CSV table of C-alpha atoms in Angstrom, one decimal:
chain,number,residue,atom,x,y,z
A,5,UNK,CA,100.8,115.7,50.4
A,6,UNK,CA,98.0,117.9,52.1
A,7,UNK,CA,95.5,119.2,49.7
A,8,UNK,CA,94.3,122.8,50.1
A,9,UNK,CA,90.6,123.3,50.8
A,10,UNK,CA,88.2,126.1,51.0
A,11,UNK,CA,88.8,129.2,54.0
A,12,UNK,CA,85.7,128.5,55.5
A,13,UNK,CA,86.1,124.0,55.7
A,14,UNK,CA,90.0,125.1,56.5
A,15,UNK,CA,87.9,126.6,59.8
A,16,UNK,CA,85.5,123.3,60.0
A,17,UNK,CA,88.8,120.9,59.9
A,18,UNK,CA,90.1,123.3,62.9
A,19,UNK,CA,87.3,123.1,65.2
A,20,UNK,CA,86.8,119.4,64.4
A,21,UNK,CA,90.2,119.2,65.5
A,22,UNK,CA,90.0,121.1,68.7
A,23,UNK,CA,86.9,118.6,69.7
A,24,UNK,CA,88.2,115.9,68.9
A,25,UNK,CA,91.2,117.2,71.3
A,26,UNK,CA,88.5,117.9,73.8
A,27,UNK,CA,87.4,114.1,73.9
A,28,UNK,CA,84.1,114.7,71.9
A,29,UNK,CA,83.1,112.2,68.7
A,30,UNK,CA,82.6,114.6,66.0
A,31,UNK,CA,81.2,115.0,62.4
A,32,UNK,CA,81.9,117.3,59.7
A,33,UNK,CA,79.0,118.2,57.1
A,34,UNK,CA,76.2,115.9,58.5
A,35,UNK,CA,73.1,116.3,56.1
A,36,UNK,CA,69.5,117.3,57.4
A,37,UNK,CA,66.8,116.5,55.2
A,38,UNK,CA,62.7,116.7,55.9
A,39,UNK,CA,60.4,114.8,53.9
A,40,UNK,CA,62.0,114.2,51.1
A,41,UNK,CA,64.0,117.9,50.5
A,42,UNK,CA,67.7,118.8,51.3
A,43,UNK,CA,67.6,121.6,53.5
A,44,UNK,CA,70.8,122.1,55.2
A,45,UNK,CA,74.2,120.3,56.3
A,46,UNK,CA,75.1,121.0,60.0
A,47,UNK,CA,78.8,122.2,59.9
A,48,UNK,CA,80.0,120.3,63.0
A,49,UNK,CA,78.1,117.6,64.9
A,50,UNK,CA,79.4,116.6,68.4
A,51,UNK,CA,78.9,114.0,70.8
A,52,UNK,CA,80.0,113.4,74.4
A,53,UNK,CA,79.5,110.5,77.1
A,54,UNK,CA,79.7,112.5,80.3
A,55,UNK,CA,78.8,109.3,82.2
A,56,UNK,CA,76.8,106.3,82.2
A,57,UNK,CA,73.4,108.1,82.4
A,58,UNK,CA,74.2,111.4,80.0
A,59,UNK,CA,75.1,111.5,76.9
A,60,UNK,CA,75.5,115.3,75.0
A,61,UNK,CA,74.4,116.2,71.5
A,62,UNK,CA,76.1,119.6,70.2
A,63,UNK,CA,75.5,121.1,66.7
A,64,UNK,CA,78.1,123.6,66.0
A,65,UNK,CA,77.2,126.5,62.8
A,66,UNK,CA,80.5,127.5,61.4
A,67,UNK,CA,80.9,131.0,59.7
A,68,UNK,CA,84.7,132.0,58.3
A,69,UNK,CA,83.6,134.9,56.0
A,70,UNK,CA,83.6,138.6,56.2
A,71,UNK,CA,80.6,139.5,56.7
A,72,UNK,CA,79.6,136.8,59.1
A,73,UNK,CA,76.1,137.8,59.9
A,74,UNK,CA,76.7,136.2,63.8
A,75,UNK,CA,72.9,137.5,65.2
A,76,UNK,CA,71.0,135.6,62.1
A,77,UNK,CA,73.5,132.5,62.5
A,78,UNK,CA,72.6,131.9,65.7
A,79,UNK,CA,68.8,132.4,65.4
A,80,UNK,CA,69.5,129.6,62.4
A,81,UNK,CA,71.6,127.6,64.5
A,82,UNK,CA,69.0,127.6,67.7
A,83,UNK,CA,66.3,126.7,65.4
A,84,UNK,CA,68.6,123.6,63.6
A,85,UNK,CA,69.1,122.2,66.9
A,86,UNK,CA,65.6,121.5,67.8
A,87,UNK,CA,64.8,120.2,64.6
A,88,UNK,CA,67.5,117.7,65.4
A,89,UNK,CA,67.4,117.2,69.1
A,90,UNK,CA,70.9,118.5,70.2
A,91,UNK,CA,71.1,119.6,73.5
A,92,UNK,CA,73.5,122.3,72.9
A,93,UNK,CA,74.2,125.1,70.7
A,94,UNK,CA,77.7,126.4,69.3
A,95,UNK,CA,77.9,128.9,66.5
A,96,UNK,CA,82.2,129.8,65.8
A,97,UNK,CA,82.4,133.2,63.9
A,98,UNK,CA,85.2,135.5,62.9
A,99,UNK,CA,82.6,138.2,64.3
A,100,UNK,CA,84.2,140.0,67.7
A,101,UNK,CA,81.3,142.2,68.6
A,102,UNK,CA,80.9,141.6,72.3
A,103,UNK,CA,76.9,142.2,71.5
A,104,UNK,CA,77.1,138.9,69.2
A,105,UNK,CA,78.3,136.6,72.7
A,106,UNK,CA,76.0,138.5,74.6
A,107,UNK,CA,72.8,138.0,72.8
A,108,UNK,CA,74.0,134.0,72.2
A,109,UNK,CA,74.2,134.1,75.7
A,110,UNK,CA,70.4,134.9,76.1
A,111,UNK,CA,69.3,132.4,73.9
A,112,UNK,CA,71.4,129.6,75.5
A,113,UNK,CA,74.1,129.8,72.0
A,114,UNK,CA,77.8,129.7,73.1
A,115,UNK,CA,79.3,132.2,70.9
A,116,UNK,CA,83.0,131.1,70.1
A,117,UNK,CA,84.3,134.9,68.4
A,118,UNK,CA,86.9,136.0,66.2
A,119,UNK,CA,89.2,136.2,69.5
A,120,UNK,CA,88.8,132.3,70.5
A,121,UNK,CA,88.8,131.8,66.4
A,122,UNK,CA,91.9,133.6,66.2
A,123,UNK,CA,93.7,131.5,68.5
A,124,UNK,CA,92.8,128.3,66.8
A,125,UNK,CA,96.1,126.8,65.3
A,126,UNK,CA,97.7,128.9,62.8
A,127,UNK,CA,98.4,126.0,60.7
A,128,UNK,CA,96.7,122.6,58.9
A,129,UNK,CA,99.4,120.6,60.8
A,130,UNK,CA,96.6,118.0,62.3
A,131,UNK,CA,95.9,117.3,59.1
A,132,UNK,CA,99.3,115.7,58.5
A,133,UNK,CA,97.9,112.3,60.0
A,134,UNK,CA,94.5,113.2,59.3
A,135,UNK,CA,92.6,113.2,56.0
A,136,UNK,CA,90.1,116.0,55.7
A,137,UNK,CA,86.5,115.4,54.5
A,138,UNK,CA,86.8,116.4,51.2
A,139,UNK,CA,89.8,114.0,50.8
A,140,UNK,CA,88.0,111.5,52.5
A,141,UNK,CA,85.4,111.3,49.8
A,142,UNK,CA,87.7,111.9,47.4
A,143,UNK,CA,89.1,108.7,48.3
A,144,UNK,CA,86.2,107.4,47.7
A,145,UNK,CA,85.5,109.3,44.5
A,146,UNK,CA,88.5,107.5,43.0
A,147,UNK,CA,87.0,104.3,42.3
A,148,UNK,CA,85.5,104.9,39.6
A,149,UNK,CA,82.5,102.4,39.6
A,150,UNK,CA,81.5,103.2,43.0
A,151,UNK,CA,78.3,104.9,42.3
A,152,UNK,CA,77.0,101.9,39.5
A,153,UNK,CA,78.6,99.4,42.6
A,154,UNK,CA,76.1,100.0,45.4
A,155,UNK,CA,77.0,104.4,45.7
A,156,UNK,CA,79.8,104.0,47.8
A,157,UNK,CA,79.8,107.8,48.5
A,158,UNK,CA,76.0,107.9,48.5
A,159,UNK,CA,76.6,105.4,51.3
A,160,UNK,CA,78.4,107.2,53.9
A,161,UNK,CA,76.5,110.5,53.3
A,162,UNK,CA,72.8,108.8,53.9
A,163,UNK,CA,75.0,107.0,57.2
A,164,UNK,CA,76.3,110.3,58.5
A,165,UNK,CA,72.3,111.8,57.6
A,166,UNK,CA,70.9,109.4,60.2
A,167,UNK,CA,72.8,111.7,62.9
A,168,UNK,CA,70.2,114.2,62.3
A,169,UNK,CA,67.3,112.0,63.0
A,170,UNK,CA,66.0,110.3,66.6
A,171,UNK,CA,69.0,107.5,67.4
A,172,UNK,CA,68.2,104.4,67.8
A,173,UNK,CA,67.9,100.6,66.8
A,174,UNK,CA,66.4,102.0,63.3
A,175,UNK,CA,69.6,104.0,62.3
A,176,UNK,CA,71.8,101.2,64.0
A,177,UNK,CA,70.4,98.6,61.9
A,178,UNK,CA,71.3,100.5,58.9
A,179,UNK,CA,74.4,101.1,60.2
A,180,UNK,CA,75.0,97.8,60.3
A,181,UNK,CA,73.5,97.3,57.0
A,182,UNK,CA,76.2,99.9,55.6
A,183,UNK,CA,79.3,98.3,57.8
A,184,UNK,CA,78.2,94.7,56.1
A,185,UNK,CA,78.3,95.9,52.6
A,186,UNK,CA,81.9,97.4,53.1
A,187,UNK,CA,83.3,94.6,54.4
A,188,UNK,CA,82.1,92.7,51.6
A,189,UNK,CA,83.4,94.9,49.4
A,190,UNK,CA,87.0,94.4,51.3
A,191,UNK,CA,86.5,91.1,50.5
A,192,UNK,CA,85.6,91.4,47.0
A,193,UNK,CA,87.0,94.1,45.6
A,194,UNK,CA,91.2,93.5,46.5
A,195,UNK,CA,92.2,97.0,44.4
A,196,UNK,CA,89.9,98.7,46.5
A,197,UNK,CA,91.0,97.1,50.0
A,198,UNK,CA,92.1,100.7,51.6
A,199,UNK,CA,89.0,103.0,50.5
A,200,UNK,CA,86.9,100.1,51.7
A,201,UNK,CA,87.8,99.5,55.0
A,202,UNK,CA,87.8,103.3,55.5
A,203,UNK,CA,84.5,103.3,54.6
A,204,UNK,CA,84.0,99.7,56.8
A,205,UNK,CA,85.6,101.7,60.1
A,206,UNK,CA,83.7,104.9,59.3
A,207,UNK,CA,80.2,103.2,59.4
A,208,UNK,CA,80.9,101.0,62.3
A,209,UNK,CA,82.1,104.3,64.3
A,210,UNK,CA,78.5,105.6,64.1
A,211,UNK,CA,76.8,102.3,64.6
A,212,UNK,CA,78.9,102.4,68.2
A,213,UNK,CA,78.0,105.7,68.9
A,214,UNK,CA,74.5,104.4,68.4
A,215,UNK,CA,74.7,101.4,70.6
A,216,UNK,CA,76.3,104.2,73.3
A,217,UNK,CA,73.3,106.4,72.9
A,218,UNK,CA,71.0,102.9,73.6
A,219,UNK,CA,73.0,102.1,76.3
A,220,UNK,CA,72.3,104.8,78.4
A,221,UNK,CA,68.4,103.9,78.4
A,222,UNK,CA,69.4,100.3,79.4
A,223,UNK,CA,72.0,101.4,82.4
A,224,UNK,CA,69.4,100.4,85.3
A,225,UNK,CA,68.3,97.1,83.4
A,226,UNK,CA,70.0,94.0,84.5
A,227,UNK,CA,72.3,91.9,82.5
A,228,UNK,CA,69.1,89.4,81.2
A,229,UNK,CA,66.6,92.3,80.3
A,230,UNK,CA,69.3,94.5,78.7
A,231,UNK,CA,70.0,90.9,76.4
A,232,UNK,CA,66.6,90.9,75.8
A,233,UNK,CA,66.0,94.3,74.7
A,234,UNK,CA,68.9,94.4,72.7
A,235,UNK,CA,68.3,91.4,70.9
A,236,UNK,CA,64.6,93.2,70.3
A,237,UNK,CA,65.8,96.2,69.2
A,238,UNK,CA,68.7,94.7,66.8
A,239,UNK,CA,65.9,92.0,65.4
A,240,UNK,CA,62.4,94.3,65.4
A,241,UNK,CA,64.0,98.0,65.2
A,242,UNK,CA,62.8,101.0,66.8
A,243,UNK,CA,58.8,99.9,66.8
A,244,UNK,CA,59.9,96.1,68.6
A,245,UNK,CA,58.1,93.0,67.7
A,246,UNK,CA,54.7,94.6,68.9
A,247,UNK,CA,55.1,97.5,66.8
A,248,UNK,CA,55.6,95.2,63.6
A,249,UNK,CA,53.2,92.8,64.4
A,250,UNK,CA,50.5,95.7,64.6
A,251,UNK,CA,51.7,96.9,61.7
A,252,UNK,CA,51.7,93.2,59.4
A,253,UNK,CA,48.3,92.9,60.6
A,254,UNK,CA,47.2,96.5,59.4
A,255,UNK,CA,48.7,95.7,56.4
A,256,UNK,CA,47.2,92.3,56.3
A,257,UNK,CA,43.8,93.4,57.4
A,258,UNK,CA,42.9,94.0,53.2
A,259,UNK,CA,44.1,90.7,52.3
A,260,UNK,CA,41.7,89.2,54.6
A,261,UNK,CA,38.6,91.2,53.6
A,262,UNK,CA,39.5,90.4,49.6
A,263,UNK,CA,41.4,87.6,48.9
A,264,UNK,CA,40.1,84.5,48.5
A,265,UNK,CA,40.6,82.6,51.5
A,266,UNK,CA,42.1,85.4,52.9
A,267,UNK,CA,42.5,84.9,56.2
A,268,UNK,CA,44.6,81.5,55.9
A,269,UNK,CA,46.9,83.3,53.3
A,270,UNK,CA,47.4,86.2,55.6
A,271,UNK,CA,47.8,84.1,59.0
A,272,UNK,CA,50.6,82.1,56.6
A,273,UNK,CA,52.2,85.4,55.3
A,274,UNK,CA,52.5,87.0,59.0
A,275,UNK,CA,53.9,83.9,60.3
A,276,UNK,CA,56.8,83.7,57.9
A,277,UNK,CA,57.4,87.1,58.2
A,278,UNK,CA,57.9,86.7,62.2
A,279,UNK,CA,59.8,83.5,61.8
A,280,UNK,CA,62.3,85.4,59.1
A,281,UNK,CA,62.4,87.9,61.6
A,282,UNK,CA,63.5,86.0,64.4
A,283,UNK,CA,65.9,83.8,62.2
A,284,UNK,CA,68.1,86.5,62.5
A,285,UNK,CA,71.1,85.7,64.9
A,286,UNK,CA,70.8,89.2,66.6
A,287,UNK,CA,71.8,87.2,70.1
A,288,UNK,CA,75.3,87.2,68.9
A,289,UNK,CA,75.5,91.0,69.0
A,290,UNK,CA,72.8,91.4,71.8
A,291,UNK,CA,74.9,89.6,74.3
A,292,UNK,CA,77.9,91.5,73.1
A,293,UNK,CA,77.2,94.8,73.7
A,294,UNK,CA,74.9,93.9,77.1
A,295,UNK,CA,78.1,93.1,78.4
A,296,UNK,CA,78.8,96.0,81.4
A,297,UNK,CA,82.9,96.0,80.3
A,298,UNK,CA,82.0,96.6,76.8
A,299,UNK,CA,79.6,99.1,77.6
A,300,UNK,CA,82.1,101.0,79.0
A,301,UNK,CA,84.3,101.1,76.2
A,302,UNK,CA,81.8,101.1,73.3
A,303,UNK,CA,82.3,105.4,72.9
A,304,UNK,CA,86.3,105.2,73.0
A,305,UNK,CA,85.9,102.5,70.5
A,306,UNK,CA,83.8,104.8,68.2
A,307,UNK,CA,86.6,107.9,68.7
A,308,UNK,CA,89.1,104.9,67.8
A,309,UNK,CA,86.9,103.5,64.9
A,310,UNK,CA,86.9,107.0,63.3
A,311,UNK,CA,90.3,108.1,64.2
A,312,UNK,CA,91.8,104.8,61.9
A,313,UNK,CA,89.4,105.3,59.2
A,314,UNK,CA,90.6,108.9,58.9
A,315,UNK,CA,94.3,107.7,59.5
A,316,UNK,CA,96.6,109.6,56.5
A,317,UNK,CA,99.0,106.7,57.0
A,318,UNK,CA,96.1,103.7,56.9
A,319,UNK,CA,96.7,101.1,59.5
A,320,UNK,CA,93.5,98.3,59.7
A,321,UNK,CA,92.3,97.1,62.9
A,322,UNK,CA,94.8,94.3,62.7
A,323,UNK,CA,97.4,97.0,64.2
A,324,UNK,CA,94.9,98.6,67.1
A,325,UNK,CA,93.1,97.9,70.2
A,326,UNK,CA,91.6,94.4,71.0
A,327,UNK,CA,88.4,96.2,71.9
A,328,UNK,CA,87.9,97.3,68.1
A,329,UNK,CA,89.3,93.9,66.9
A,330,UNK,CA,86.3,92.3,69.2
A,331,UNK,CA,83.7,94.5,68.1
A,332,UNK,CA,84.6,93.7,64.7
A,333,UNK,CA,85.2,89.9,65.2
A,334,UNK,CA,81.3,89.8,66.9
A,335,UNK,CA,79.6,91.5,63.7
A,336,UNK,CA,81.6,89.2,61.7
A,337,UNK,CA,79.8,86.6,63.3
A,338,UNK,CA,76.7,88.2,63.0
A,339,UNK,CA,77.0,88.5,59.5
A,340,UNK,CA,78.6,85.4,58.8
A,341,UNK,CA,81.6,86.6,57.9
A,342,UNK,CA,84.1,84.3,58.3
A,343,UNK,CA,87.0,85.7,60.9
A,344,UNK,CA,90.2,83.6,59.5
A,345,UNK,CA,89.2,85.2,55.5
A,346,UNK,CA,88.4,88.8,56.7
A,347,UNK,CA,92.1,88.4,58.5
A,348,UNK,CA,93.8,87.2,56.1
A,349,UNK,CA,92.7,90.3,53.3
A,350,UNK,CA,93.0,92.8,56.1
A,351,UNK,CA,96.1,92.2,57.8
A,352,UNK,CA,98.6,95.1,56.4
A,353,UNK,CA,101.2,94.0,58.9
């Protein structure tokens, strides 16, 4: 049974629904914080591999109400979108003033009006095989010890945040982080198989639309160096082994000046924190995604990833492509995870 939401996320499930038709990756209600305060959620956030080189990020400010106040939305909606590096702008209002496109059209805002809205399906049909949002985390809501068990909900809300900051290895590695603890919980938690694999397929469908965004800097790099950098980037982060070796030895630097013998203790400390470091087996996943076939694939497979974790009638991987299955069988690895025991609780077949 479809639950009824709100008029104005009735119009955000629409539009998602329309880009997703349109081949874009989208997601509904991403949050935007700065320094520490809550100051917005962007309505729709879209994203689009137009080739190996480009990638497109789209913010989309959705009004439904009427009095839609179209010329303030899309000052709002310019300003958002530099504070979040998209490329593009989109504000969708019920708003048919012909002044409203043209002055969007001056600040390079595409103005989709009460016309185009209009025409958007009468019905919430899509949303017979798809779960909205708010039933998505409503799902999630339902296990009742999911915030005292790691914030399950908490969880996908900081994942879906890290849209609205610079991608890269930083926000991937949490990703991963996040897609690690859900499958643990799969494993862990057999009442709550469904909900957590949801969550498992959500997270991993923005950790490959990371690795696509970190692909495109890597396209001229041959198959060795892009290996290496991956393996840098999944093991170091964003800053690489420089950055946190500058930054162990500024934070060392006082425990040399006061400590007694200070400098042997530091040298000792910085050492073990490299050596941790590069105990991680990051090659597994490096090598995986340096691979030119699977970079090629890596954006579907986050549309896919999405599309099952969304799924009103849940299917797990078990039942879809072999490119998700491989994706999921290499982070296994990475996480030592073994493949035979996530099978065996997954497969719904």
């Amino acid at each position: 049974m479809i639950k009824k939401i709100q008029k104005g996320f009735e119009m955000e499930e629409k539009l998602r629904n329309y880009f997703l038709q349109s081949g874009y990756f989208v997601v509904r209600g991403v949050p935007f914080g700065y320094k520490g305060f809550d100051v917005t959620d962007i309505d729709l956030w879209l994203y689009s591999r137009e080739s190996s080189l480009a990638r497109n990020i789209t913010i989309v400010d959705v009004k439904n109400k009427k009095t839609p106040q179209a010329i303030e939305r899309i000052f709002w909606a310019k300003g958002l979108a530099k504070a979040v590096n998209a490329n593009n702008v989109i504000v969708a209002t019920t708003d048919r003033r012909k002044e409203v496109k043209d002055f969007g059209r001056d600040l390079n805002v595409l103005v989709l009006d009460g016309v185009f809205v209009s025409k958007l399906s009468k019905s919430d049909g899509f949303l017979q095989n798809r779960l909205s949002d708010e039933e998505f985390l409503e799902e999630i809501d339902n296990y009742s010890l999911g915030k005292l068990d790691g914030d399950w909900k908490g969880q996908i809300l900081k994942s879906k945040s890290l849209l609205a900051n610079n991608i890269g290895f930083d926000s991937c590695n949490q990703w991963l982080e996040v897609a690690r603890f859900f499958a643990e919980q799969t494993l862990t938690k057999p009442s709550q198989k469904e909900i957590a694999l949801r969550c498992f397929y959500y997270s991993l469908s923005l950790f490959s639309i990371g690795v696509d965004f970190i692909l495109k800097e890597l396209s001229f790099l041959d198959h060795e160096e892009r290996v290496s950098r991956l393996v840098e980037g999944f093991t170091f982060g964003s800053k690489g082994r420089n950055g946190v070796t500058q930054m162990l030895s500024t934070s060392l630097s006082l425990v040399e000046q006061f400590a007694p013998e200070g400098k042997a203790l530091s040298s000792q400390v910085r050492s073990k924190v490299i050596a941790d470091f590069e105990s991680l087996p990051t090659n597994i996943i490096g090598e995986y995604f340096a691979k030119s076939e699977v970079a090629k694939v890596v954006f579907s497979a986050a549309r896919d990833f999405e599309s099952i974790a969304m799924n009103r009638a849940f299917k797990s991987h078990s039942e879809s492509t072999i490119e998700l299955r491989a994706i999921i069988g290499c982070l296994l690895d990475f996480w030592g995870i073994n493949r035979k025991d996530f099978g065996a609780v997954t497969n719904y077949s």
